[in-house]
PDB file of C-alpha atoms in Angstrom:
ATOM      1  CA  ILE W1194     -12.316  19.961  20.016  1.00  0.00           C
ATOM      2  CA  TYR W1195     -11.669  20.169  23.722  1.00  0.00           C
ATOM      3  CA  ILE W1196     -10.200  17.498  26.103  1.00  0.00           C
ATOM      4  CA  PRO W1197     -11.412  18.022  30.183  1.00  0.00           C
ATOM      5  CA  TYR W1198      -8.244  16.995  31.932  1.00  0.00           C
ATOM      6  CA  LEU W1199      -4.904  15.983  31.507  1.00  0.00           C
ATOM      7  CA  ASN W1200      -2.220  15.869  34.197  1.00  0.00           C
ATOM      8  CA  LYS W1201       1.578  16.976  33.125  1.00  0.00           C
ATOM      9  CA  GLY W1202       3.434  14.315  30.559  1.00  0.00           C
ATOM     10  CA  GLU W1203      -0.074  12.913  29.356  1.00  0.00           C
ATOM     11  CA  SER W1204      -0.736  13.477  25.666  1.00  0.00           C
ATOM     12  CA  ALA W1205      -4.085  12.920  23.862  1.00  0.00           C
ATOM     13  CA  ARG W1206      -4.889  12.056  20.168  1.00  0.00           C
ATOM     14  CA  VAL W1207      -7.229  14.509  18.850  1.00  0.00           C
ATOM     15  CA  THR W1208      -8.842  13.059  15.892  1.00  0.00           C
ATOM     16  CA  PHE W1209     -11.312  14.929  13.564  1.00  0.00           C
ATOM     17  CA  LEU W1210     -13.204  14.463  10.404  1.00  0.00           C
ATOM     18  CA  GLY W1211     -13.044  17.201   7.513  1.00  0.00           C
ATOM     19  CA  ASN W1212     -15.592  17.735   4.842  1.00  0.00           C
ATOM     20  CA  ILE W1213     -13.621  18.646   1.593  1.00  0.00           C
ATOM     21  CA  GLY W1214     -15.361  21.236  -0.497  1.00  0.00           C
ATOM     22  CA  ILE W1215     -12.448  22.034  -2.671  1.00  0.00           C
ATOM     23  CA  PRO W1216      -9.287  20.221  -2.548  1.00  0.00           C
ATOM     24  CA  GLU W1217      -6.977  23.248  -2.228  1.00  0.00           C
ATOM     25  CA  PRO W1218      -3.590  23.074   0.246  1.00  0.00           C
ATOM     26  CA  VAL W1219      -4.480  24.989   3.336  1.00  0.00           C
ATOM     27  CA  ALA W1220      -3.258  25.841   6.609  1.00  0.00           C
ATOM     28  CA  ILE W1221      -6.007  25.330   9.875  1.00  0.00           C
ATOM     29  CA  PRO W1222      -5.066  27.870  12.800  1.00  0.00           C
ATOM     30  CA  VAL W1223      -5.046  25.545  16.141  1.00  0.00           C
ATOM     31  CA  ARG W1224      -4.789  27.594  19.356  1.00  0.00           C
ATOM     32  CA  ALA W1225      -4.489  25.349  22.754  1.00  0.00           C
ATOM     33  CA  ALA W1226      -6.213  27.127  25.770  1.00  0.00           C
ATOM     34  CA  PHE W1227      -5.181  25.558  29.488  1.00  0.00           C
ATOM     35  CA  GLY W1228      -5.684  25.973  33.068  1.00  0.00           C
ATOM     36  CA  CYS W1229      -2.789  26.949  35.521  1.00  0.00           C
ATOM     37  CA  ASN W1230      -2.825  28.401  38.752  1.00  0.00           C
ATOM     38  CA  LYS W1231      -6.736  28.831  38.721  1.00  0.00           C
ATOM     39  CA  ALA W1232      -5.545  31.443  35.625  1.00  0.00           C
ATOM     40  CA  THR W1233      -6.483  30.218  31.906  1.00  0.00           C
ATOM     41  CA  CYS W1234      -3.752  30.552  29.250  1.00  0.00           C
ATOM     42  CA  GLU W1235      -3.313  30.180  25.275  1.00  0.00           C
ATOM     43  CA  CYS W1236      -1.041  29.420  22.965  1.00  0.00           C
ATOM     44  CA  GLU W1237      -0.986  29.724  19.300  1.00  0.00           C
ATOM     45  CA  LEU W1238       0.110  26.253  17.743  1.00  0.00           C
ATOM     46  CA  SER W1239       1.865  25.311  14.705  1.00  0.00           C
ATOM     47  CA  PRO W1240      -0.891  25.272  12.024  1.00  0.00           C
ATOM     48  CA  VAL W1241      -2.161  21.871  10.705  1.00  0.00           C
ATOM     49  CA  LYS W1242      -1.218  21.978   7.021  1.00  0.00           C
ATOM     50  CA  PHE W1243      -2.685  19.668   3.884  1.00  0.00           C
ATOM     51  CA  GLY W1244      -0.881  19.813   0.575  1.00  0.00           C
ATOM     52  CA  LEU W1245      -2.042  18.885  -2.930  1.00  0.00           C
ATOM     53  CA  GLN W1246      -0.468  15.386  -1.702  1.00  0.00           C
ATOM     54  CA  ASP W1247      -2.717  14.781   1.024  1.00  0.00           C
ATOM     55  CA  PHE W1248      -5.834  14.991  -1.231  1.00  0.00           C
ATOM     56  CA  LEU W1249      -4.637  12.776  -4.538  1.00  0.00           C
ATOM     57  CA  THR W1250      -5.936   9.528  -3.654  1.00  0.00           C
ATOM     58  CA  PRO W1251      -5.195   6.160  -5.609  1.00  0.00           C
ATOM     59  CA  PHE W1252      -8.877   5.955  -7.572  1.00  0.00           C
ATOM     60  CA  PRO W1253     -11.253   3.197  -5.427  1.00  0.00           C
ATOM     61  CA  TRP W1254     -11.328   0.675  -8.243  1.00  0.00           C
ATOM     62  CA  HIS W1255     -13.114  -1.695  -5.121  1.00  0.00           C
ATOM     63  CA  LYS W1256     -16.423   0.481  -5.544  1.00  0.00           C
ATOM     64  CA  PHE W1257     -17.165   0.279  -8.745  1.00  0.00           C
ATOM     65  CA  ASP W1258     -17.324  -2.441 -11.301  1.00  0.00           C
ATOM     66  CA  ILE W1259     -14.815  -1.828 -13.797  1.00  0.00           C
ATOM     67  CA  THR W1260     -12.730  -4.652 -15.419  1.00  0.00           C
ATOM     68  CA  ASP W1261     -10.986  -2.721 -17.898  1.00  0.00           C
ATOM     69  CA  LYS W1262      -8.924  -0.140 -15.792  1.00  0.00           C
ATOM     70  CA  GLN W1263      -7.008   1.314 -19.070  1.00  0.00           C
ATOM     71  CA  GLN W1264     -10.397   1.542 -20.755  1.00  0.00           C
ATOM     72  CA  PHE W1265     -12.204   3.591 -18.061  1.00  0.00           C
ATOM     73  CA  PHE W1266      -8.023   5.641 -18.058  1.00  0.00           C
ATOM     74  CA  SER W1267      -8.666   6.318 -21.731  1.00  0.00           C
ATOM     75  CA  ARG W1268     -12.595   7.427 -21.806  1.00  0.00           C
ATOM     76  CA  HIS W1269     -11.252   9.621 -19.074  1.00  0.00           C
ATOM     77  CA  TRP W1270      -8.389  11.056 -21.056  1.00  0.00           C
ATOM     78  CA  ASN W1271     -10.579  11.747 -24.469  1.00  0.00           C
ATOM     79  CA  ASN W1272     -12.859  13.122 -22.172  1.00  0.00           C
ATOM     80  CA  TYR W1273     -10.951  15.554 -20.585  1.00  0.00           C
ATOM     81  CA  THR W1274      -8.654  16.810 -23.615  1.00  0.00           C
ATOM     82  CA  ASP W1275     -10.382  15.695 -26.696  1.00  0.00           C
ATOM     83  CA  LYS W1276     -10.866  19.431 -28.151  1.00  0.00           C
ATOM     84  CA  SER W1277     -12.806  18.602 -31.268  1.00  0.00           C
ATOM     85  CA  ALA W1278     -16.096  20.203 -31.699  1.00  0.00           C
ATOM     86  CA  GLY W1279     -15.379  22.265 -28.053  1.00  0.00           C
ATOM     87  CA  LYS W1280     -16.371  19.027 -26.495  1.00  0.00           C
ATOM     88  CA  SER W1281     -13.476  18.897 -23.780  1.00  0.00           C
ATOM     89  CA  GLN W1282     -14.718  18.630 -20.170  1.00  0.00           C
ATOM     90  CA  GLY W1283     -11.018  18.959 -18.625  1.00  0.00           C
ATOM     91  CA  VAL W1284      -7.738  20.953 -19.180  1.00  0.00           C
ATOM     92  CA  GLU W1285      -4.396  19.920 -19.677  1.00  0.00           C
ATOM     93  CA  SER W1286      -0.900  19.986 -19.560  1.00  0.00           C
ATOM     94  CA  VAL W1287       2.551  18.887 -19.644  1.00  0.00           C
ATOM     95  CA  LYS W1288       5.524  18.552 -17.559  1.00  0.00           C
ATOM     96  CA  VAL W1289       9.387  17.772 -17.800  1.00  0.00           C
ATOM     97  CA  LEU W1290      10.448  15.212 -14.053  1.00  0.00           C
ATOM     98  CA  LYS W1291      14.117  14.936 -13.767  1.00  0.00           C
ATOM     99  CA  CYS W1292      13.390  11.527 -11.862  1.00  0.00           C
ATOM    100  CA  SER W1293      13.441   7.664 -12.600  1.00  0.00           C
ATOM    101  CA  ARG W1294      10.701   5.606 -14.147  1.00  0.00           C
ATOM    102  CA  GLN W1295      11.009   3.677 -11.021  1.00  0.00           C
ATOM    103  CA  SER W1296      11.091   5.876  -8.416  1.00  0.00           C
ATOM    104  CA  LEU W1297       7.837   7.663  -9.729  1.00  0.00           C
ATOM    105  CA  ILE W1298       5.879   4.302  -9.442  1.00  0.00           C
ATOM    106  CA  ASP W1299       7.359   3.760  -6.203  1.00  0.00           C
ATOM    107  CA  VAL W1300       5.542   6.932  -5.258  1.00  0.00           C
ATOM    108  CA  TRP W1301       2.498   6.519  -7.306  1.00  0.00           C
ATOM    109  CA  ARG W1302       1.522   2.748  -7.404  1.00  0.00           C
ATOM    110  CA  PRO W1303      -1.553   2.418  -5.630  1.00  0.00           C
ATOM    111  CA  ALA W1304      -2.369   4.513  -8.662  1.00  0.00           C
ATOM    112  CA  LEU W1305      -0.764   3.228 -11.179  1.00  0.00           C
ATOM    113  CA  ILE W1306      -3.097   1.537 -13.870  1.00  0.00           C
ATOM    114  CA  ASN W1307      -0.837  -0.213 -16.026  1.00  0.00           C
ATOM    115  CA  TYR W1308       2.595  -2.121 -15.734  1.00  0.00           C
ATOM    116  CA  GLU W1309       5.018  -4.425 -17.527  1.00  0.00           C
ATOM    117  CA  ASP W1310       7.875  -4.710 -16.247  1.00  0.00           C
ATOM    118  CA  ASN W1311       9.528  -4.587 -19.423  1.00  0.00           C
ATOM    119  CA  HIS W1312      10.698  -2.223 -21.589  1.00  0.00           C
ATOM    120  CA  LYS W1313       7.609  -0.284 -22.137  1.00  0.00           C
ATOM    121  CA  ASP W1314       8.103   3.199 -21.447  1.00  0.00           C
ATOM    122  CA  ILE W1315       4.253   4.480 -21.120  1.00  0.00           C
ATOM    123  CA  ASP W1316       2.626   4.369 -17.762  1.00  0.00           C
ATOM    124  CA  ASP W1317      -0.628   5.446 -16.590  1.00  0.00           C
ATOM    125  CA  TYR W1318      -2.152   6.508 -13.026  1.00  0.00           C
ATOM    126  CA  LEU W1319      -5.608   7.972 -11.947  1.00  0.00           C
ATOM    127  CA  PHE W1320      -6.221   9.816  -8.491  1.00  0.00           C
ATOM    128  CA  PHE W1321      -9.335  11.115  -7.006  1.00  0.00           C
ATOM    129  CA  LEU W1322      -9.024  14.255  -6.054  1.00  0.00           C
ATOM    130  CA  PRO W1323     -12.006  14.422  -3.185  1.00  0.00           C
ATOM    131  CA  PRO W1324     -14.947  15.770  -3.895  1.00  0.00           C
ATOM    132  CA  ARG W1325     -15.536  14.588  -7.207  1.00  0.00           C
ATOM    133  CA  PHE W1326     -12.772  15.574  -9.647  1.00  0.00           C
ATOM    134  CA  HIS W1327     -10.076  13.754 -11.197  1.00  0.00           C
ATOM    135  CA  LEU W1328      -6.194  13.913 -11.915  1.00  0.00           C
ATOM    136  CA  LEU W1329      -4.612  11.737 -14.634  1.00  0.00           C
ATOM    137  CA  PHE W1330      -1.126  10.966 -15.408  1.00  0.00           C
ATOM    138  CA  HIS W1331       0.382   9.864 -18.489  1.00  0.00           C
ATOM    139  CA  VAL W1332       3.660   9.331 -18.576  1.00  0.00           C
ATOM    140  CA  GLN W1333       6.300   8.910 -20.760  1.00  0.00           C
ATOM    141  CA  THR W1334       9.598   7.901 -20.428  1.00  0.00           C
ATOM    142  CA  ARG W1335      12.543   9.942 -22.418  1.00  0.00           C
ATOM    143  CA  ALA W1336      16.003   8.674 -21.114  1.00  0.00           C
ATOM    144  CA  THR W1337      16.453  10.363 -18.140  1.00  0.00           C
ATOM    145  CA  PRO W1338      13.864  12.850 -18.120  1.00  0.00           C
ATOM    146  CA  LEU W1339      10.121  12.110 -17.617  1.00  0.00           C
ATOM    147  CA  VAL W1340       8.008  13.372 -19.950  1.00  0.00           C
ATOM    148  CA  VAL W1341       4.086  13.824 -17.591  1.00  0.00           C
ATOM    149  CA  HIS W1342       1.451  14.777 -19.558  1.00  0.00           C
ATOM    150  CA  ILE W1343      -1.487  15.613 -16.864  1.00  0.00           C
ATOM    151  CA  ALA W1344      -5.645  16.054 -17.293  1.00  0.00           C
ATOM    152  CA  SER W1345      -8.181  16.593 -15.140  1.00  0.00           C
ATOM    153  CA  ASP W1346     -11.494  17.817 -14.476  1.00  0.00           C
ATOM    154  CA  TYR W1347     -10.360  20.382 -12.007  1.00  0.00           C
ATOM    155  CA  TRP W1348      -8.504  22.928 -13.422  1.00  0.00           C
ATOM    156  CA  PRO W1349      -7.760  25.168 -10.400  1.00  0.00           C
ATOM    157  CA  VAL W1350      -5.115  21.576  -9.630  1.00  0.00           C
ATOM    158  CA  LEU W1351      -3.179  23.043 -12.454  1.00  0.00           C
ATOM    159  CA  GLY W1352      -1.854  25.838  -9.914  1.00  0.00           C
ATOM    160  CA  HIS W1353      -0.462  23.737  -7.328  1.00  0.00           C
ATOM    161  CA  LEU W1354       1.118  20.361  -9.278  1.00  0.00           C
ATOM    162  CA  ASP W1355       4.514  22.744  -9.943  1.00  0.00           C
ATOM    163  CA  ASP W1356       5.477  22.428  -6.604  1.00  0.00           C
ATOM    164  CA  TYR W1357       4.129  18.843  -5.848  1.00  0.00           C
ATOM    165  CA  LEU W1358       6.185  17.898  -9.512  1.00  0.00           C
ATOM    166  CA  ASP W1359       9.405  19.135  -8.167  1.00  0.00           C
ATOM    167  CA  ASN W1360       9.498  17.999  -4.550  1.00  0.00           C
ATOM    168  CA  LEU W1361       9.099  14.132  -6.695  1.00  0.00           C
ATOM    169  CA  SER W1362      12.288  14.755  -9.034  1.00  0.00           C
TER     170      SER W1362
END
């Protein structure tokens, strides 16, 4: 990206679109080059980092004609976790979080499938992982800790979830 000319004290916003091949954390190196007194100087800047949280996109319901979100979630959940007759299309895992149900709802509200403000102790969340994967959370409240059941059609995401979920706690 080339910005032809800026005076001292000026700034410019640079925007670029990336094509996501796999939804995994990455650090993109950044360099700056500038001219001063008929010389060109270069320096490295802090890398631009993308973590798992940058890829977690609430499922885009508005792009599909899906009337029953819970049924859609359940079908995907079963598709990724059903081990009978080798039918499983994904992976699953379990994690215990030491945070409140409400704090998790506050962070993941856009991906929340079902929520009733009563004493129900189960919440389901559905995220889209660009370009074509899904990440599902089935959260059960057990006093203070939350038991998070995880399912996905992209198994490498499990390696990045521990750090992400630990930061939520």
